[in-house]
Amino acid sequence: MATIACYSSLSLFFLSLCLHNIVLTNAFNGGFGVELVHRKSPKSPFYGSINHVNKGSAPRNTPEISLGWDEYEYFLSYSIGTPPFQIFGFFDISADITWMQCKPCSPYEQTPPLFDPLKSSTYKTLPCSSTTCTSVPNTTCSLDYKHICNYFRDDYISRTQGDLSVDTFTLKSTSGNLMQFPRTVIGCGHDNLAAFGEEISGVVSFGRGPTSLVSQLDSLIGGKFSYCLAPAFSHPNSSSIIKFGNDAVVSGEGTVSTPIYQKDPKASYFVHIEAFSVGKERIELGNSTLGSSGDGNAIIGTQEVETYFPNDVYSKLASAVKRVVKSKRVRIRDKPSILCYDSGSKPPQVPIITLHFKGADIQLNALNTFAPVAKRIYCLAFTNICHKKPYAILGSLVQQNFLVGFDLPKNIVSFKPKDCAK
């Protein structure tokens, strides 16, 4: 686990400053796109320095192997400050603040240099009295004479605390334009822990909340963004793309849409799963932990690779899968509850798993539901959730090769099958 630090925030004047002080060429005339970097991409800071899952290392009779879910993570490259300082941030659609590791900080493990706010001419901390500070949850006032707004966040993959600040945020669009957004609220973290590796500094926030990146860009993108996650084992030069504005609208043949709900945790996007099918067997969730209400029982996430179900729902899914998949079972050392199979000389014959959302059915094939973890070994990318809260978490693997589009003014999310590597 890497120790990291950094936090910042955006002022209420951000949007007007963006519109009046920045030349955005024609990028906003229909929206714009930004590349998402996969961990295995040559553009990734991990490229050439990480140990990938060895697909040829597990003999057929090996009873235990280890999972390598970090193969499926995605990052966003951006720059902060003046002059621009490049940072790779974890792509997180459940975060409400974009934060990075900053100097000075407590002991940490990060390979790239840390962002030094003293070297940015546009960096400013926010005072406790600012409207932004008082509107952001989990902020406090520094105890010294500076009265700086301090933030704190603790979630599934990281913990961070530091100074809520503003600085110039720069993205490079897929068309080559540099998109600069002054006075963007960020978190400059000085005391953090994270589980996404030593080359990554913090997260880029695409969740709800006034200080998330998509909220701060709202007047420019109209509350619309979409992404298409290329499979983890695509060609190394393939790219995943996130789009903003009208370019992000998902439509056409094969598109299905379902409502988005807002619940706790408030930064997350909730959808409602009514049932799932394994092959032709449909399993209703009305009497399960997920069936207690009809206003959202699953979070769409990118922090997690696997999809997490409450114990009773996962048990139903696992039992249905066992009835269909005839390959030999294999135990996983660190996650014994996960279903893994030795498929022999061919990929396993696995059923189509369909998630039945309110108003939308999404069919998941083997790419979305089973992950290769060693030679001939495939594991179901669903597991039981550790917390007791009545919701599921849909991980990034089930979203691969889907164009996933959020229309926040309409409170809908749309899905469309697509080869995201092209």
Coordinates of C-alpha atoms in Angstrom, one line a residue:
M1 CA 0.0 0.0 0.0
A2 CA 1.5 3.3 -1.1
T3 CA 1.4 6.3 1.2
I4 CA 0.4 9.5 -0.6
A5 CA -0.7 13.0 0.1
C6 CA -2.5 15.9 -1.7
Y7 CA -5.7 17.8 -1.9
S8 CA -7.3 20.8 -3.5
S9 CA -10.5 22.6 -4.4
L10 CA -12.3 24.8 -6.9
S11 CA -13.8 28.2 -6.2
L12 CA -17.3 29.4 -7.1
F13 CA -15.7 31.7 -9.7
F14 CA -14.3 28.8 -11.7
L15 CA -16.9 28.5 -14.4
S16 CA -17.0 32.1 -15.4
L17 CA -13.2 32.3 -15.3
C18 CA -13.0 29.2 -17.6
L19 CA -15.4 30.8 -20.1
H20 CA -13.7 34.2 -20.2
N21 CA -10.0 33.6 -19.6
I22 CA -9.3 30.4 -21.6
V23 CA -9.1 29.8 -25.3
L24 CA -10.7 26.3 -25.8
T25 CA -10.5 26.5 -29.6
N26 CA -13.6 24.6 -30.9
A27 CA -13.3 21.7 -28.4
F28 CA -16.5 22.6 -26.6
N29 CA -18.6 23.0 -29.8
G30 CA -19.7 19.4 -29.4
G31 CA -17.7 18.2 -26.5
F32 CA -14.2 16.7 -26.2
G33 CA -12.5 13.4 -25.4
V34 CA -9.6 12.5 -23.1
E35 CA -7.7 9.2 -23.2
L36 CA -7.9 6.8 -20.2
V37 CA -4.6 5.0 -19.7
H38 CA -4.8 1.3 -18.9
R39 CA -2.2 -0.1 -16.5
K40 CA -0.6 -2.2 -19.2
S41 CA -0.5 0.5 -21.9
P42 CA 2.9 1.8 -23.1
K43 CA 1.6 5.2 -22.0
S44 CA 1.1 4.0 -18.4
P45 CA 3.7 4.9 -15.7
F46 CA 3.6 1.2 -14.8
Y47 CA 4.7 0.0 -18.3
G48 CA 7.8 -2.1 -18.2
S49 CA 8.1 -1.9 -14.4
I50 CA 5.3 -4.2 -13.2
N51 CA 4.9 -7.9 -12.9
H52 CA 1.9 -8.9 -14.9
V53 CA 0.0 -12.1 -14.3
N54 CA 2.0 -14.9 -15.7
K55 CA -0.4 -16.8 -17.9
G56 CA 2.0 -19.7 -18.3
S57 CA 3.2 -20.3 -14.8
A58 CA 0.4 -22.4 -13.2
P59 CA 0.6 -26.1 -13.8
R60 CA -2.7 -27.8 -14.3
N61 CA -2.6 -29.5 -10.9
T62 CA -1.7 -26.3 -9.0
P63 CA -4.4 -26.2 -6.2
E64 CA -3.8 -22.5 -5.3
I65 CA -3.0 -19.4 -7.3
S66 CA -3.2 -15.7 -6.5
L67 CA -5.4 -13.0 -8.2
G68 CA -4.0 -10.0 -10.0
W69 CA -6.9 -7.6 -10.2
D70 CA -4.7 -4.6 -10.6
E71 CA -4.3 -5.6 -14.2
Y72 CA -7.7 -4.0 -14.8
E73 CA -7.2 -0.5 -13.5
Y74 CA -7.5 2.7 -15.5
F75 CA -5.8 6.1 -15.0
L76 CA -6.1 9.7 -16.3
S77 CA -3.1 11.8 -17.2
Y78 CA -3.5 15.5 -16.4
S79 CA -1.4 18.5 -15.3
I80 CA -1.8 20.8 -12.4
G81 CA -0.3 24.2 -11.7
T82 CA 1.7 26.8 -13.6
P83 CA 4.1 25.6 -15.0
P84 CA 2.1 22.4 -15.6
F85 CA 3.1 19.4 -13.5
Q86 CA 2.0 16.0 -14.9
I87 CA 0.1 13.6 -12.7
F88 CA -1.5 10.2 -13.2
G89 CA -4.7 10.0 -11.2
F90 CA -6.9 7.0 -10.6
F91 CA -10.2 7.2 -12.6
D92 CA -12.9 7.2 -9.9
I93 CA -16.6 7.8 -10.7
S94 CA -17.4 7.6 -7.0
A95 CA -15.1 10.3 -5.8
D96 CA -16.2 13.9 -5.1
I97 CA -12.8 15.5 -4.9
T98 CA -9.8 15.3 -7.2
W99 CA -6.7 15.0 -5.1
M100 CA -3.0 14.4 -5.5
Q101 CA 0.1 13.9 -3.4
C102 CA 1.8 17.1 -2.4
K103 CA 4.9 18.4 -0.7
P104 CA 5.4 18.4 2.3
C105 CA 4.0 15.0 3.3
S106 CA 4.4 12.2 5.8
P107 CA 6.4 9.1 4.9
Y108 CA 5.2 7.8 1.5
E109 CA 6.0 5.5 -1.3
Q110 CA 5.7 7.2 -4.7
T111 CA 8.1 6.8 -7.6
P112 CA 7.4 10.1 -9.6
P113 CA 8.2 13.4 -8.0
L114 CA 5.6 15.0 -5.7
F115 CA 3.7 18.1 -6.7
D116 CA 5.2 21.1 -4.9
P117 CA 2.5 23.8 -4.5
L118 CA 5.2 26.4 -3.8
K119 CA 6.4 26.1 -7.4
S120 CA 3.0 26.8 -8.9
S121 CA 2.3 30.5 -9.4
T122 CA -1.5 29.8 -9.7
Y123 CA -1.8 27.6 -6.6
K124 CA -3.9 29.0 -3.7
T125 CA -5.2 27.4 -0.5
L126 CA -8.9 28.1 0.4
P127 CA -9.7 29.8 3.7
C128 CA -12.1 28.2 6.1
S129 CA -14.5 31.1 5.6
S130 CA -14.8 30.4 1.8
T131 CA -18.2 29.2 0.5
T132 CA -16.5 26.2 -1.1
C133 CA -15.0 25.1 2.2
T134 CA -18.3 25.3 4.1
S135 CA -20.2 23.5 1.3
V136 CA -17.8 20.5 1.1
P137 CA -18.4 17.6 3.6
N138 CA -15.7 16.5 6.0
T139 CA -13.7 19.7 6.1
T140 CA -12.1 21.4 9.1
C141 CA -10.1 24.5 9.8
S142 CA -6.3 24.4 10.3
L143 CA -5.2 25.2 13.9
D144 CA -2.6 27.7 12.9
Y145 CA -2.9 31.3 12.0
K146 CA -3.4 30.6 8.3
H147 CA -6.9 29.2 8.9
I148 CA -6.7 26.9 5.8
C149 CA -9.6 24.7 4.8
N150 CA -8.5 21.1 5.5
Y151 CA -10.3 18.1 3.9
F152 CA -10.4 14.4 4.8
R153 CA -11.5 11.4 2.7
D154 CA -11.5 7.7 3.4
D155 CA -12.8 5.1 1.0
Y156 CA -12.3 1.7 -0.5
I157 CA -8.9 2.4 -2.1
S158 CA -7.4 5.4 -0.4
R159 CA -7.4 7.7 2.6
T160 CA -6.3 11.3 2.2
Q161 CA -6.2 14.5 4.2
G162 CA -4.6 17.9 3.3
D163 CA -5.4 21.4 2.1
L164 CA -8.4 22.2 0.0
S165 CA -7.0 24.4 -2.8
V166 CA -7.4 25.8 -6.3
D167 CA -5.0 25.7 -9.2
T168 CA -5.0 25.4 -13.0
F169 CA -6.1 22.0 -14.2
T170 CA -5.0 20.9 -17.7
L171 CA -6.2 18.1 -19.8
K172 CA -4.9 17.0 -23.3
S173 CA -7.9 16.2 -25.5
T174 CA -7.8 13.3 -28.0
S175 CA -7.6 16.0 -30.8
G176 CA -4.4 17.3 -29.3
N177 CA -5.8 20.5 -27.7
L178 CA -4.6 21.5 -24.2
M179 CA -7.7 22.3 -22.2
Q180 CA -6.9 24.6 -19.2
F181 CA -9.3 25.2 -16.4
P182 CA -8.1 27.8 -13.9
R183 CA -9.0 27.8 -10.2
T184 CA -10.1 24.2 -10.2
V185 CA -10.8 22.9 -6.7
I186 CA -8.4 20.1 -5.8
G187 CA -7.1 18.4 -2.7
C188 CA -3.5 18.8 -1.9
G189 CA -2.9 15.7 0.3
H190 CA -0.2 15.7 2.9
D191 CA -1.0 12.5 4.8
N192 CA -2.5 9.7 2.7
L193 CA -2.6 6.0 2.1
A194 CA -3.6 4.4 -1.2
A195 CA -3.8 0.9 -2.8
F196 CA -3.3 1.8 -6.4
G197 CA 0.5 1.7 -6.7
E198 CA 3.6 3.9 -6.3
E199 CA 3.4 5.5 -9.7
I200 CA -0.1 7.0 -9.2
S201 CA -0.8 10.2 -7.2
G202 CA -4.4 10.4 -6.0
V203 CA -7.7 10.2 -7.9
V204 CA -9.6 12.1 -10.5
S205 CA -13.2 12.6 -9.4
F206 CA -16.1 11.9 -11.6
G207 CA -18.7 11.4 -8.9
R208 CA -21.4 13.7 -7.5
G209 CA -20.7 16.7 -5.3
P210 CA -19.9 20.3 -6.0
T211 CA -16.1 19.8 -6.1
S212 CA -16.0 16.7 -8.4
L213 CA -14.4 17.4 -11.8
V214 CA -17.7 16.8 -13.7
S215 CA -19.6 19.1 -11.4
Q216 CA -17.0 21.9 -11.9
L217 CA -17.2 21.5 -15.6
D218 CA -21.0 21.4 -15.6
S219 CA -21.7 24.6 -17.5
L220 CA -19.3 23.5 -20.2
I221 CA -20.4 19.8 -20.6
G222 CA -24.0 20.0 -19.6
G223 CA -23.8 17.2 -17.1
K224 CA -22.9 14.6 -19.7
F225 CA -19.9 12.3 -19.8
S226 CA -19.2 8.8 -21.1
Y227 CA -16.4 6.3 -21.1
C228 CA -15.6 3.1 -23.0
L229 CA -13.2 0.7 -21.1
A230 CA -11.0 -1.4 -23.5
P231 CA -10.5 -4.9 -22.2
A232 CA -7.5 -5.4 -20.0
F233 CA -5.7 -7.8 -22.5
S234 CA -6.4 -5.7 -25.6
H235 CA -3.5 -4.7 -27.9
P236 CA -1.1 -2.5 -25.8
N237 CA -1.6 0.5 -28.0
S238 CA -5.4 0.4 -27.8
S239 CA -7.0 3.3 -25.8
S240 CA -10.0 3.8 -23.6
I241 CA -11.7 7.1 -24.0
I242 CA -13.7 9.3 -21.8
K243 CA -15.9 12.0 -23.5
F244 CA -17.5 15.1 -22.2
G245 CA -20.5 17.2 -23.4
N246 CA -22.6 16.4 -26.5
D247 CA -19.9 14.0 -27.8
A248 CA -20.7 11.8 -24.7
V249 CA -24.4 11.1 -25.6
V250 CA -24.9 7.4 -26.0
S251 CA -27.6 6.5 -28.6
G252 CA -28.3 4.2 -31.5
E253 CA -29.0 0.5 -32.0
G254 CA -28.4 -1.6 -28.9
T255 CA -28.6 1.3 -26.4
V256 CA -30.5 0.8 -23.2
S257 CA -31.0 3.3 -20.4
T258 CA -31.9 3.0 -16.7
P259 CA -32.5 5.7 -14.0
I260 CA -29.8 7.0 -11.7
Y261 CA -30.6 7.4 -8.0
Q262 CA -28.9 9.4 -5.3
K263 CA -28.4 7.8 -1.9
D264 CA -25.6 7.4 0.6
P265 CA -22.7 7.4 -0.2
K266 CA -23.9 10.6 -1.9
A267 CA -21.0 10.9 -4.4
S268 CA -21.9 7.5 -6.0
Y269 CA -24.3 6.8 -8.9
F270 CA -26.9 4.2 -7.9
V271 CA -28.9 2.1 -10.3
H272 CA -31.5 -0.6 -9.6
I273 CA -31.1 -4.3 -10.3
E274 CA -34.4 -6.2 -10.3
A275 CA -33.1 -9.6 -11.2
F276 CA -30.2 -11.5 -13.0
S277 CA -30.1 -14.5 -15.3
V278 CA -27.5 -17.2 -15.7
G279 CA -28.1 -18.6 -19.1
K280 CA -31.9 -19.2 -19.2
E281 CA -32.3 -19.3 -15.4
R282 CA -33.7 -16.0 -14.1
I283 CA -33.4 -15.2 -10.4
E284 CA -35.5 -12.4 -8.9
L285 CA -34.1 -10.3 -6.1
G286 CA -37.4 -9.2 -4.5
N287 CA -36.9 -11.3 -1.4
S288 CA -33.1 -10.6 -1.1
T289 CA -31.0 -8.0 0.6
L290 CA -31.1 -6.0 -2.7
G291 CA -34.9 -6.2 -3.0
S292 CA -36.0 -4.1 -0.1
S293 CA -36.7 -1.0 -2.2
G294 CA -36.9 0.1 -5.8
D295 CA -34.9 3.3 -5.6
G296 CA -31.3 2.1 -6.2
N297 CA -29.5 -1.0 -5.0
A298 CA -26.2 -1.0 -6.9
I299 CA -23.3 1.5 -7.3
I300 CA -21.6 1.8 -10.7
G301 CA -17.9 1.9 -9.7
T302 CA -14.4 2.0 -11.2
Q303 CA -12.5 1.6 -7.9
E304 CA -13.4 -2.1 -7.9
V305 CA -12.6 -4.6 -10.6
E306 CA -14.9 -7.3 -9.4
T307 CA -18.6 -6.9 -9.0
Y308 CA -19.7 -7.3 -5.3
F309 CA -23.1 -8.7 -4.2
P310 CA -24.4 -9.1 -0.7
N311 CA -23.9 -12.7 0.6
D312 CA -27.4 -14.0 -0.1
V313 CA -27.4 -12.6 -3.7
Y314 CA -23.9 -13.9 -4.4
S315 CA -24.8 -17.3 -3.1
K316 CA -27.7 -17.5 -5.6
L317 CA -25.4 -16.4 -8.4
A318 CA -22.6 -18.8 -7.5
S319 CA -25.1 -21.7 -7.2
A320 CA -26.5 -20.9 -10.7
V321 CA -23.0 -20.7 -12.2
K322 CA -22.0 -24.0 -10.6
R323 CA -25.0 -25.7 -12.2
V324 CA -23.9 -24.7 -15.7
V325 CA -20.1 -24.6 -15.7
K326 CA -18.7 -28.2 -15.8
S327 CA -14.9 -27.4 -15.7
K328 CA -12.8 -28.5 -12.8
R329 CA -12.9 -26.1 -9.7
V330 CA -9.7 -24.5 -8.5
R331 CA -9.2 -22.8 -5.1
I332 CA -7.7 -19.3 -4.9
R333 CA -5.4 -18.7 -2.0
D334 CA -6.4 -15.1 -1.1
K335 CA -10.1 -15.3 -2.0
P336 CA -11.5 -18.8 -1.4
S337 CA -15.1 -17.8 -2.0
I338 CA -14.4 -16.9 -5.6
L339 CA -15.4 -19.5 -8.2
C340 CA -12.3 -20.4 -10.3
Y341 CA -12.0 -23.1 -12.9
D342 CA -9.3 -25.1 -14.8
S343 CA -10.7 -25.0 -18.3
G344 CA -8.2 -27.3 -19.9
S345 CA -6.8 -26.5 -23.3
K346 CA -9.7 -24.2 -24.3
P347 CA -11.4 -21.2 -22.6
P348 CA -14.2 -22.3 -20.3
Q349 CA -17.7 -22.6 -21.7
V350 CA -19.5 -20.1 -19.5
P351 CA -23.1 -18.9 -19.6
I352 CA -24.3 -15.4 -20.6
I353 CA -25.1 -13.6 -17.4
T354 CA -27.8 -10.9 -17.8
L355 CA -28.3 -8.0 -15.4
H356 CA -31.9 -6.9 -15.4
F357 CA -32.0 -3.2 -14.4
K358 CA -35.1 -1.1 -14.2
G359 CA -35.9 -0.6 -17.9
A360 CA -32.7 -2.1 -19.2
D361 CA -31.2 -5.6 -19.7
I362 CA -27.5 -5.9 -20.1
Q363 CA -26.0 -9.2 -21.4
L364 CA -22.5 -10.0 -20.1
N365 CA -20.3 -12.4 -22.0
A366 CA -17.2 -14.3 -20.7
L367 CA -15.1 -11.2 -21.1
N368 CA -17.2 -9.4 -18.5
T369 CA -17.8 -12.3 -16.1
F370 CA -14.7 -14.5 -16.1
A371 CA -11.1 -13.2 -15.8
P372 CA -8.0 -15.2 -16.8
V373 CA -5.6 -15.4 -13.9
A374 CA -3.2 -18.1 -15.0
K375 CA -2.8 -20.6 -17.8
R376 CA -6.1 -22.3 -18.3
I377 CA -7.4 -20.8 -15.0
Y378 CA -10.5 -18.5 -15.1
C379 CA -12.3 -16.9 -12.2
L380 CA -15.8 -15.5 -11.8
A381 CA -15.4 -11.7 -11.5
F382 CA -18.3 -11.6 -8.9
T383 CA -17.8 -12.1 -5.2
N384 CA -19.5 -11.5 -1.9
I385 CA -19.3 -8.0 -0.4
C386 CA -17.6 -7.5 2.9
H387 CA -19.9 -4.7 4.2
K388 CA -23.5 -5.3 5.4
K389 CA -25.1 -2.4 3.5
P390 CA -28.0 -3.3 1.2
Y391 CA -26.3 -2.5 -2.1
A392 CA -24.1 -4.1 -4.7
I393 CA -21.0 -2.6 -6.5
L394 CA -20.7 -3.0 -10.2
G395 CA -16.9 -3.2 -11.0
S396 CA -15.0 -2.1 -14.0
L397 CA -14.8 -5.6 -15.5
V398 CA -18.5 -5.9 -16.2
Q399 CA -18.3 -2.5 -18.0
Q400 CA -15.6 -3.5 -20.4
N401 CA -16.6 -3.2 -24.1
F402 CA -19.7 -1.1 -23.2
L403 CA -20.1 2.6 -24.0
V404 CA -21.3 3.9 -20.6
G405 CA -22.9 7.3 -20.8
F406 CA -24.2 9.5 -17.9
D407 CA -26.8 12.2 -18.5
L408 CA -27.0 13.9 -15.1
P409 CA -29.8 16.4 -16.0
K410 CA -32.0 13.5 -17.0
N411 CA -30.7 11.2 -14.2
I412 CA -30.1 8.3 -16.6
V413 CA -27.2 6.1 -17.5
S414 CA -27.0 4.4 -20.8
F415 CA -25.2 1.3 -22.0
K416 CA -24.3 0.3 -25.5
P417 CA -22.2 -2.8 -26.5
K418 CA -19.0 -1.6 -28.3
D419 CA -15.5 -2.7 -29.1
C420 CA -13.8 -0.2 -27.0
A421 CA -10.3 -1.2 -28.3
K422 CA -11.1 0.3 -31.7

